[in-house]
Amino acid sequence: MRLWLVAVLVAASALAYVLPTESLDVFYWATPSAVKIVGLDGRVLWTQQAVYPLIATDRTGRCLAIANRLYIYDISVNIFVVERSLFTTVELSPQLVETLAQYGIRLPQEIPVVLNLSLPLPPVILASVYKTTVVSLHTPYGYPHWAINLGPRANVTAIATNCEYVVAATIFGEVYVVRDGRIVDQFFIDPLGAVPRAAMNRQPLDPPITALTIINNTVYVGTLTGDIYRFKLPTEAELRSGRFDRGFTRLGSCGGPVYGLYTNPTGDPIALCFVKRERPYVVIYPYGLTFADPVLITYGIDTPRLVSAVSQDGRWVFVAVNNEIIGIRDGRVALKLRTPATPSAIASSWNGSVVAVGTLAGHFYLFKDGIPTVRTDPISTQLLLRAVRGNATGNFTIREALISVKPVTSVAVSFDGQVAALEYWDSVYVLYTARLPYVVDAPSDCLPLEAAVVAAGSKITYIYTLNKSGVLYVPYGEVVIYPLYRYLGDVRCKPERNFTLTIFGDVAEPLVFRYFKQFRVYRQPAELVSGPDWASGPTRFSAALTPSIQVQVSIETIPALADRLARLQSLVLGRIRAVIDSWEVDGKRTGAGFSFITVDVQKPTVVKAVYRVEAPDTVSEDEYGINLVDIVVYDSFGNIIDVGRRPLFSVYPVVVVARYTPSFLVTAGRGATVNGTDQLWAEYQSVVVFRATPVIEYGNGTREVFAKWLETGETSPEIKLTVTGPVKRTPVYVKQYLVSASPPARFEGVAGNATWVEAGKSVRVSIPAVLAEQGSVRTAFKNWVVNGIPNATLNNPVQDFVVKAPLNITYQVKRQYLVILTSRFGVVPQSMWVDEGSTVAVVPNPTSVWSPPPLHYVFVGWRDVSTGVVYSYPQLPVAYGPMTLEAVWAIDPIPLVLIAGAAAGAVALIWFLRRRRLARLMAEVAE
């Protein structure tokens, strides 16, 4: 069987709130308003109302003794009333009497009246109050053996029992020994000795009793004055005879109130006394040890008391000093245990190997051989839901922390330390454990680790220390084991998984906890960058594309444009924004323009999203606008982060102040620039420079040449002016075309063979008619070729061209041969040049002559002198080389024929005339 130890007291004690039984199936629990018997499953099996009760049991928990410390109120209320009667007369008005008479009601005008008055007085309350204590003894399941009222003086401050006797002691130094529902002994603790009251001439100042303990039939008593007493309980025979000697003995004193009373293995007392001097200290009787700054607890029913305990075998004494538990074995300091807060309760296992400690901050520690194996506290319980997901910080408000923190007012452990109970003033919890072996697979620098265990339905999280291997004492039933993260600065060890187990007893197969390392990732700005705070390997982070920012706009004022500038200010406010510019990983710029990035995290890393503030360079309304000067980015503390037209920031939140200045639209027409551009918004009173391109080349033989400014007529291609309003300057250009001529052609009045001619105007080009001559052969100009197209009509060596497009003027040439002409008659040129392949188109003039008449010579052709070939006219010779031609003349036979014919006709006419005359004569003769 497992033996339970009550926190603070060995065997039987009234100084604890939780008292377990030997069989571990129930607990005795004293609360400010009741005494309860609670099962291991947390169900209340029995309850009895009580006023700040003290409870006790024996070493095995076979019974429950209760000291119910009642206040009894006797109240009487007396109420007094003063009564008076007054006689008077009421006089009615005549009109009222007449009116009532009309309805049949007749009354006299004067009516006598009696007024009865009752005046209650304040009540008189008479109250009487007295203090008493009802002591009772119960079975482990609550059934009462007996109960007795100790009387009005019994203000009990300590109680103890061995399940046969119940010993109760009061603040007046009076001791009651009760058995079977009756007081078998009653006496006062006299500093000068225990003597009957009747024999004393004066009432002694009996010291209040602060501690009781029973070992077998021996009772030890501790007082407020530091005295330690012993007396014996009557045996059965002595009780029957009515004569017994209690053997009351003063054992010694320890110099201060006894706030802890135990027994050692030999049954002798161990007292812990609190001494208050310049510095408080505790004296441990009978070892004579003293320790400064002991912990004196006043938070609880059974206080004040020193936070202390003795192992069940009596060899170990544990006492709280500051934030340490000092372990004393056989009168010597042998152990020191450190706690995170001031201890408020201690309990020990049978041999002292397991020590349970509760603190005022709500911590609960279970030390095994000086090493903490289990711990819990309210904050850890609240943090668990966050910690299991990697958020180990868990931000609590002060209110949440105060609500969560409850002091541990009582603890207890079983004889082997596998079962523990702890009380938080108004609630009690049981840690009923089984052995669970484990193995940790983790990097060596991660050890030691911790695991949190939550039992189903429990409000407490138990935290265990994990080494390379070992044993966990986990609660029975369904439990969830959360291996906790361990933080090593910017590196943490992350568990692989959680475990859900159902525990019915000791487990044989070890549980394997696997861990791997993760590294801290500093996301900046944390409000905008999403991603894990801890990571290992490739990890994706994302950032808001356009976070909201607080924007202010400042504009230099011009009174005449105040309304327009106000509208522009409202317009620009909605157009200033922040956009993601790039990412920085450990100070190295990367991932420009993307809202996400993947980082291979192999060490603590800073992932920073860099944002750029974008504002329109110009915001306009018609020809009026505002120009951006610069942007200043401030953090939330007013520090300047960056300044510029596109400032960057990687903190959040920020305040953006954009400075603008009034501007006007300045425009340059085609072919001109203003300050290097065709259009700009120039700031008020700024100087701008208009520059017209002197010549605009189109690259195809066409260009435009600046002539003047349209608006002002100025002919300089560069002008300056100060901007006081919208401005526009338009250059006027004249179009010109490139006209080129192949040498030896040239332009009149122009040096060179190319010139630019204004569109629509003409240019004169001339070329020598004969380009080359050698003997009887020469090369001569034939016609002009314009842009590669020959034009036979343009055969004049001096030609005017109207320029409507770029012109490339070339020419065609021809070969000519010298032809020498001779003629007997008529006139012919002595020589002439004839184009190659052309007909020598010349004939003598005239082509017929009479030399002398009637000889008529006619031109009949040309004869090539060199070849003798005659070209009969109208065939003319074709020139294929130099030629000498002689005109060929022939006599025209027609005139001769005509002369001959005329002669023959004359002869015939003469003949005819003669014949006619002859005939006529003969006729006449005939007649």
mmCIF file of N, CA, C and O in Angstrom, residues 77 135 206 285 433 537 541 755 852:
data_model
loop_
_atom_site.group_PDB
_atom_site.id
_atom_site.type_symbol
_atom_site.label_atom_id
_atom_site.label_comp_id
_atom_site.label_asym_id
_atom_site.label_seq_id
_atom_site.Cartn_x
_atom_site.Cartn_y
_atom_site.Cartn_z
ATOM 1 N N VAL A 77 -34.330 42.160 19.281
ATOM 2 C CA VAL A 77 -34.695 43.460 18.723
ATOM 3 C C VAL A 77 -35.965 43.934 19.424
ATOM 4 O O VAL A 77 -36.991 43.233 19.423
ATOM 5 N N VAL A 135 -15.899 20.082 18.255
ATOM 6 C CA VAL A 135 -14.944 19.073 17.833
ATOM 7 C C VAL A 135 -15.706 17.806 17.518
ATOM 8 O O VAL A 135 -16.572 17.381 18.298
ATOM 9 N N ASP A 206 -1.355 32.425 30.390
ATOM 10 C CA ASP A 206 -1.122 31.185 29.655
ATOM 11 C C ASP A 206 -0.777 31.506 28.204
ATOM 12 O O ASP A 206 -1.503 32.250 27.541
ATOM 13 N N TYR A 285 14.860 23.266 16.619
ATOM 14 C CA TYR A 285 15.076 22.564 17.895
ATOM 15 C C TYR A 285 14.940 21.083 17.620
ATOM 16 O O TYR A 285 14.025 20.661 16.898
ATOM 17 N N THR A 433 0.346 9.436 -10.536
ATOM 18 C CA THR A 433 1.263 9.213 -11.645
ATOM 19 C C THR A 433 1.607 7.763 -11.865
ATOM 20 O O THR A 433 1.499 6.918 -10.979
ATOM 21 N N GLY A 537 15.452 26.042 -42.984
ATOM 22 C CA GLY A 537 15.342 25.670 -44.375
ATOM 23 C C GLY A 537 14.542 26.684 -45.168
ATOM 24 O O GLY A 537 14.240 27.783 -44.695
ATOM 25 N N PHE A 541 8.007 34.058 -46.987
ATOM 26 C CA PHE A 541 7.529 35.238 -46.273
ATOM 27 C C PHE A 541 6.786 36.126 -47.271
ATOM 28 O O PHE A 541 7.151 36.186 -48.451
ATOM 29 N N THR A 755 22.861 70.888 -102.317
ATOM 30 C CA THR A 755 22.362 72.059 -101.612
ATOM 31 C C THR A 755 20.973 71.764 -101.088
ATOM 32 O O THR A 755 20.288 70.845 -101.557
ATOM 33 N N PRO A 852 23.121 73.969 -166.071
ATOM 34 C CA PRO A 852 22.285 75.120 -166.393
ATOM 35 C C PRO A 852 20.949 74.603 -166.850
ATOM 36 O O PRO A 852 20.833 73.437 -167.209
#
